[in-house]
Amino acid sequence: MPRCRICNLLDNLIADHRADEAERWLERYCTLEQAHPVMKRVYRAYIALARFDEPAGDQIMEDLLAEQPDNDAVLFETAQYYAAKADYKKAIDIYEHAFAADSKRPRFQDPLMGIADIYEVMGDWANAAKTYDRIIDLLENEWGLTEETDSGVTWAKKEKARLLAKA
């Protein structure tokens, strides 16, 4: 989803645990015509975390997920939320569901990148490299990109090789 200035501000306020200010800016964000309805609720969950109220944040995300279990934006943002909390197994499961639920073709690689990043953080180089195989397949077969184009395929192959060298 495209980022707006208020979203950047919200991210910074939340990172600094300035939850009251973030809540005021979220209310302004919610009045914008272009405000994404999913992000309105996701930011409420992050504000709850900034207040050290993890159960409230989790409940917001779980309610959103229960209401829209096949919405790829909801799935992706829920995976991002759990990844931010270092609940890696749950994040990977939801990223996988987000990637599978995306009915548009070609699909974006973001959920796969999230999975690869988590595996790398966990030191699971082999699974991170396998995820790059999936990214390469996606770029080549859904996007029609090749190493000859400035496509990211070459970059993805280099990342896979870097990870395999660590395995």
PDB file of C-alpha atoms in Angstrom:
ATOM      1  CA  MET A   1       0.000   0.000   0.000  1.00  0.00           C
ATOM      2  CA  PRO A   2       1.286   3.480  -0.778  1.00  0.00           C
ATOM      3  CA  ARG A   3       2.641   5.405   2.177  1.00  0.00           C
ATOM      4  CA  CYS A   4       1.352   8.836   3.128  1.00  0.00           C
ATOM      5  CA  ARG A   5       3.037  11.431   5.301  1.00  0.00           C
ATOM      6  CA  ILE A   6       0.654  10.821   8.180  1.00  0.00           C
ATOM      7  CA  CYS A   7       1.453   7.087   7.976  1.00  0.00           C
ATOM      8  CA  ASN A   8       5.162   7.847   8.228  1.00  0.00           C
ATOM      9  CA  LEU A   9       4.462  10.096  11.206  1.00  0.00           C
ATOM     10  CA  LEU A  10       2.311   7.392  12.812  1.00  0.00           C
ATOM     11  CA  ASP A  11       5.095   4.839  12.347  1.00  0.00           C
ATOM     12  CA  ASN A  12       7.593   7.144  14.058  1.00  0.00           C
ATOM     13  CA  LEU A  13       5.278   8.068  16.931  1.00  0.00           C
ATOM     14  CA  ILE A  14       4.428   4.410  17.542  1.00  0.00           C
ATOM     15  CA  ALA A  15       8.111   3.423  17.446  1.00  0.00           C
ATOM     16  CA  ASP A  16       8.749   6.052  20.133  1.00  0.00           C
ATOM     17  CA  HIS A  17       5.766   4.794  22.204  1.00  0.00           C
ATOM     18  CA  ARG A  18       4.110   8.200  21.850  1.00  0.00           C
ATOM     19  CA  ALA A  19       0.724   6.516  21.753  1.00  0.00           C
ATOM     20  CA  ASP A  20      -1.448   9.505  22.690  1.00  0.00           C
ATOM     21  CA  GLU A  21       0.017  11.591  19.870  1.00  0.00           C
ATOM     22  CA  ALA A  22      -0.254   8.658  17.485  1.00  0.00           C
ATOM     23  CA  GLU A  23      -3.903   8.247  18.389  1.00  0.00           C
ATOM     24  CA  ARG A  24      -4.587  11.911  17.635  1.00  0.00           C
ATOM     25  CA  TRP A  25      -2.856  11.612  14.247  1.00  0.00           C
ATOM     26  CA  LEU A  26      -4.689   8.366  13.530  1.00  0.00           C
ATOM     27  CA  GLU A  27      -7.973  10.205  14.013  1.00  0.00           C
ATOM     28  CA  ARG A  28      -6.821  12.752  11.398  1.00  0.00           C
ATOM     29  CA  TYR A  29      -5.739   9.940   9.088  1.00  0.00           C
ATOM     30  CA  CYS A  30      -9.143   8.273   9.436  1.00  0.00           C
ATOM     31  CA  THR A  31     -10.837  11.420   8.107  1.00  0.00           C
ATOM     32  CA  LEU A  32      -8.865  11.319   4.852  1.00  0.00           C
ATOM     33  CA  GLU A  33     -10.733  10.093   1.815  1.00  0.00           C
ATOM     34  CA  GLN A  34      -7.758   7.990   0.730  1.00  0.00           C
ATOM     35  CA  ALA A  35      -7.248   6.416   4.176  1.00  0.00           C
ATOM     36  CA  HIS A  36      -7.078   2.658   3.742  1.00  0.00           C
ATOM     37  CA  PRO A  37      -9.768   0.983   5.883  1.00  0.00           C
ATOM     38  CA  VAL A  38      -7.472  -1.910   6.805  1.00  0.00           C
ATOM     39  CA  MET A  39      -4.725   0.433   7.961  1.00  0.00           C
ATOM     40  CA  LYS A  40      -7.138   2.379  10.167  1.00  0.00           C
ATOM     41  CA  ARG A  41      -7.522  -0.749  12.279  1.00  0.00           C
ATOM     42  CA  VAL A  42      -3.940  -1.972  11.951  1.00  0.00           C
ATOM     43  CA  TYR A  43      -2.649   1.311  13.354  1.00  0.00           C
ATOM     44  CA  ARG A  44      -4.986   0.899  16.331  1.00  0.00           C
ATOM     45  CA  ALA A  45      -3.304  -2.452  17.033  1.00  0.00           C
ATOM     46  CA  TYR A  46       0.169  -0.906  16.833  1.00  0.00           C
ATOM     47  CA  ILE A  47      -0.919   1.915  19.136  1.00  0.00           C
ATOM     48  CA  ALA A  48      -2.094  -0.725  21.623  1.00  0.00           C
ATOM     49  CA  LEU A  49       1.390  -2.290  21.441  1.00  0.00           C
ATOM     50  CA  ALA A  50       2.935   1.137  21.987  1.00  0.00           C
ATOM     51  CA  ARG A  51       0.879   1.283  25.186  1.00  0.00           C
ATOM     52  CA  PHE A  52       2.218  -2.158  26.138  1.00  0.00           C
ATOM     53  CA  ASP A  53      -1.289  -3.609  25.773  1.00  0.00           C
ATOM     54  CA  GLU A  54      -0.420  -6.627  23.663  1.00  0.00           C
ATOM     55  CA  PRO A  55      -3.738  -8.442  24.289  1.00  0.00           C
ATOM     56  CA  ALA A  56      -5.685  -5.461  22.909  1.00  0.00           C
ATOM     57  CA  GLY A  57      -3.445  -5.242  19.848  1.00  0.00           C
ATOM     58  CA  ASP A  58      -3.724  -8.957  19.206  1.00  0.00           C
ATOM     59  CA  GLN A  59      -7.508  -8.806  19.568  1.00  0.00           C
ATOM     60  CA  ILE A  60      -7.772  -6.022  16.994  1.00  0.00           C
ATOM     61  CA  MET A  61      -5.732  -8.028  14.497  1.00  0.00           C
ATOM     62  CA  GLU A  62      -7.505 -11.313  15.202  1.00  0.00           C
ATOM     63  CA  ASP A  63     -10.927  -9.637  14.804  1.00  0.00           C
ATOM     64  CA  LEU A  64      -9.827  -8.094  11.506  1.00  0.00           C
ATOM     65  CA  LEU A  65      -8.516 -11.462  10.321  1.00  0.00           C
ATOM     66  CA  ALA A  66     -11.721 -13.255  11.370  1.00  0.00           C
ATOM     67  CA  GLU A  67     -13.847 -10.706   9.496  1.00  0.00           C
ATOM     68  CA  GLN A  68     -11.775 -10.833   6.294  1.00  0.00           C
ATOM     69  CA  PRO A  69      -9.885 -14.146   6.279  1.00  0.00           C
ATOM     70  CA  ASP A  70      -9.149 -14.109   2.549  1.00  0.00           C
ATOM     71  CA  ASN A  71      -8.362 -10.418   2.072  1.00  0.00           C
ATOM     72  CA  ASP A  72      -4.714 -10.395   0.991  1.00  0.00           C
ATOM     73  CA  ALA A  73      -4.162  -6.885   2.436  1.00  0.00           C
ATOM     74  CA  VAL A  74      -5.536  -7.987   5.820  1.00  0.00           C
ATOM     75  CA  LEU A  75      -3.452 -11.151   5.710  1.00  0.00           C
ATOM     76  CA  PHE A  76      -0.273  -9.286   4.783  1.00  0.00           C
ATOM     77  CA  GLU A  77      -0.711  -6.609   7.450  1.00  0.00           C
ATOM     78  CA  THR A  78      -1.532  -9.258  10.063  1.00  0.00           C
ATOM     79  CA  ALA A  79       1.643 -11.130   9.127  1.00  0.00           C
ATOM     80  CA  GLN A  80       3.596  -7.875   9.398  1.00  0.00           C
ATOM     81  CA  TYR A  81       2.112  -7.294  12.848  1.00  0.00           C
ATOM     82  CA  TYR A  82       3.110 -10.736  14.122  1.00  0.00           C
ATOM     83  CA  ALA A  83       6.559 -10.437  12.541  1.00  0.00           C
ATOM     84  CA  ALA A  84       7.039  -7.126  14.371  1.00  0.00           C
ATOM     85  CA  LYS A  85       6.189  -8.938  17.615  1.00  0.00           C
ATOM     86  CA  ALA A  86       8.703 -11.699  16.750  1.00  0.00           C
ATOM     87  CA  ASP A  87       5.940 -14.311  16.621  1.00  0.00           C
ATOM     88  CA  TYR A  88       7.718 -15.764  13.615  1.00  0.00           C
ATOM     89  CA  LYS A  89       5.850 -19.032  13.159  1.00  0.00           C
ATOM     90  CA  LYS A  90       2.503 -17.282  13.112  1.00  0.00           C
ATOM     91  CA  ALA A  91       3.845 -14.569  10.804  1.00  0.00           C
ATOM     92  CA  ILE A  92       5.181 -17.141   8.314  1.00  0.00           C
ATOM     93  CA  ASP A  93       1.874 -19.041   8.323  1.00  0.00           C
ATOM     94  CA  ILE A  94      -0.057 -15.851   7.626  1.00  0.00           C
ATOM     95  CA  TYR A  95       2.414 -14.651   4.955  1.00  0.00           C
ATOM     96  CA  GLU A  96       1.916 -18.014   3.239  1.00  0.00           C
ATOM     97  CA  HIS A  97      -1.851 -17.591   3.374  1.00  0.00           C
ATOM     98  CA  ALA A  98      -1.516 -14.012   2.060  1.00  0.00           C
ATOM     99  CA  PHE A  99       0.560 -15.169  -0.892  1.00  0.00           C
ATOM    100  CA  ALA A 100      -1.849 -18.015  -1.692  1.00  0.00           C
ATOM    101  CA  ALA A 101      -4.930 -15.793  -1.285  1.00  0.00           C
ATOM    102  CA  ASP A 102      -3.695 -13.144  -3.723  1.00  0.00           C
ATOM    103  CA  SER A 103      -5.869 -13.800  -6.756  1.00  0.00           C
ATOM    104  CA  LYS A 104      -4.292 -11.080  -8.893  1.00  0.00           C
ATOM    105  CA  ARG A 105      -1.627 -12.124 -11.374  1.00  0.00           C
ATOM    106  CA  PRO A 106       1.184 -11.426 -11.347  1.00  0.00           C
ATOM    107  CA  ARG A 107       1.421 -11.505  -7.571  1.00  0.00           C
ATOM    108  CA  PHE A 108       3.738  -9.283  -5.587  1.00  0.00           C
ATOM    109  CA  GLN A 109       6.730 -10.823  -3.828  1.00  0.00           C
ATOM    110  CA  ASP A 110       6.202  -9.005  -0.513  1.00  0.00           C
ATOM    111  CA  PRO A 111       4.828 -11.984   1.470  1.00  0.00           C
ATOM    112  CA  LEU A 112       7.685 -14.170   0.224  1.00  0.00           C
ATOM    113  CA  MET A 113      10.211 -11.488   1.138  1.00  0.00           C
ATOM    114  CA  GLY A 114       8.717 -11.398   4.634  1.00  0.00           C
ATOM    115  CA  ILE A 115       9.144 -15.158   4.915  1.00  0.00           C
ATOM    116  CA  ALA A 116      12.733 -15.047   3.649  1.00  0.00           C
ATOM    117  CA  ASP A 117      13.582 -12.225   6.060  1.00  0.00           C
ATOM    118  CA  ILE A 118      12.162 -14.136   9.018  1.00  0.00           C
ATOM    119  CA  TYR A 119      14.064 -17.291   8.141  1.00  0.00           C
ATOM    120  CA  GLU A 120      17.245 -15.225   7.879  1.00  0.00           C
ATOM    121  CA  VAL A 121      16.623 -13.564  11.248  1.00  0.00           C
ATOM    122  CA  MET A 122      16.135 -17.034  12.720  1.00  0.00           C
ATOM    123  CA  GLY A 123      19.397 -18.223  11.150  1.00  0.00           C
ATOM    124  CA  ASP A 124      17.556 -20.771   8.999  1.00  0.00           C
ATOM    125  CA  TRP A 125      19.629 -20.100   5.883  1.00  0.00           C
ATOM    126  CA  ALA A 126      18.380 -23.154   3.977  1.00  0.00           C
ATOM    127  CA  ASN A 127      14.711 -22.203   4.238  1.00  0.00           C
ATOM    128  CA  ALA A 128      15.541 -18.581   3.449  1.00  0.00           C
ATOM    129  CA  ALA A 129      17.317 -19.781   0.279  1.00  0.00           C
ATOM    130  CA  LYS A 130      14.350 -22.015  -0.621  1.00  0.00           C
ATOM    131  CA  THR A 131      12.093 -18.999  -0.288  1.00  0.00           C
ATOM    132  CA  TYR A 132      14.327 -17.148  -2.749  1.00  0.00           C
ATOM    133  CA  ASP A 133      13.733 -20.043  -5.159  1.00  0.00           C
ATOM    134  CA  ARG A 134      10.039 -19.201  -4.899  1.00  0.00           C
ATOM    135  CA  ILE A 135      10.753 -15.508  -5.460  1.00  0.00           C
ATOM    136  CA  ILE A 136      12.846 -16.322  -8.543  1.00  0.00           C
ATOM    137  CA  ASP A 137      10.067 -18.573  -9.845  1.00  0.00           C
ATOM    138  CA  LEU A 138       7.514 -15.817  -9.263  1.00  0.00           C
ATOM    139  CA  LEU A 139       9.619 -13.204 -11.057  1.00  0.00           C
ATOM    140  CA  GLU A 140      10.353 -15.464 -14.000  1.00  0.00           C
ATOM    141  CA  ASN A 141       7.016 -17.222 -14.432  1.00  0.00           C
ATOM    142  CA  GLU A 142       4.412 -14.679 -13.311  1.00  0.00           C
ATOM    143  CA  TRP A 143       6.230 -11.456 -14.169  1.00  0.00           C
ATOM    144  CA  GLY A 144       8.084 -12.836 -17.194  1.00  0.00           C
ATOM    145  CA  LEU A 145      11.373 -11.359 -16.035  1.00  0.00           C
ATOM    146  CA  THR A 146      14.799 -12.754 -16.834  1.00  0.00           C
ATOM    147  CA  GLU A 147      18.378 -12.124 -15.803  1.00  0.00           C
ATOM    148  CA  GLU A 148      18.815 -10.172 -19.016  1.00  0.00           C
ATOM    149  CA  THR A 149      16.342  -7.537 -17.855  1.00  0.00           C
ATOM    150  CA  ASP A 150      16.923  -5.200 -14.942  1.00  0.00           C
ATOM    151  CA  SER A 151      14.411  -7.260 -13.025  1.00  0.00           C
ATOM    152  CA  GLY A 152      15.461  -8.344  -9.623  1.00  0.00           C
ATOM    153  CA  VAL A 153      16.001 -11.919 -10.792  1.00  0.00           C
ATOM    154  CA  THR A 154      19.769 -11.443 -10.677  1.00  0.00           C
ATOM    155  CA  TRP A 155      19.494  -9.851  -7.235  1.00  0.00           C
ATOM    156  CA  ALA A 156      17.290 -12.697  -5.961  1.00  0.00           C
ATOM    157  CA  LYS A 157      19.774 -15.276  -7.257  1.00  0.00           C
ATOM    158  CA  LYS A 158      22.633 -13.460  -5.516  1.00  0.00           C
ATOM    159  CA  GLU A 159      20.652 -13.393  -2.259  1.00  0.00           C
ATOM    160  CA  LYS A 160      19.975 -17.124  -2.569  1.00  0.00           C
ATOM    161  CA  ALA A 161      23.701 -17.807  -3.152  1.00  0.00           C
ATOM    162  CA  ARG A 162      24.632 -15.603  -0.165  1.00  0.00           C
ATOM    163  CA  LEU A 163      22.255 -17.559   2.069  1.00  0.00           C
ATOM    164  CA  LEU A 164      23.395 -20.940   0.797  1.00  0.00           C
ATOM    165  CA  ALA A 165      26.996 -19.937   1.582  1.00  0.00           C
ATOM    166  CA  LYS A 166      25.932 -19.470   5.205  1.00  0.00           C
ATOM    167  CA  ALA A 167      24.040 -22.777   5.386  1.00  0.00           C
TER     168      ALA A 167
END
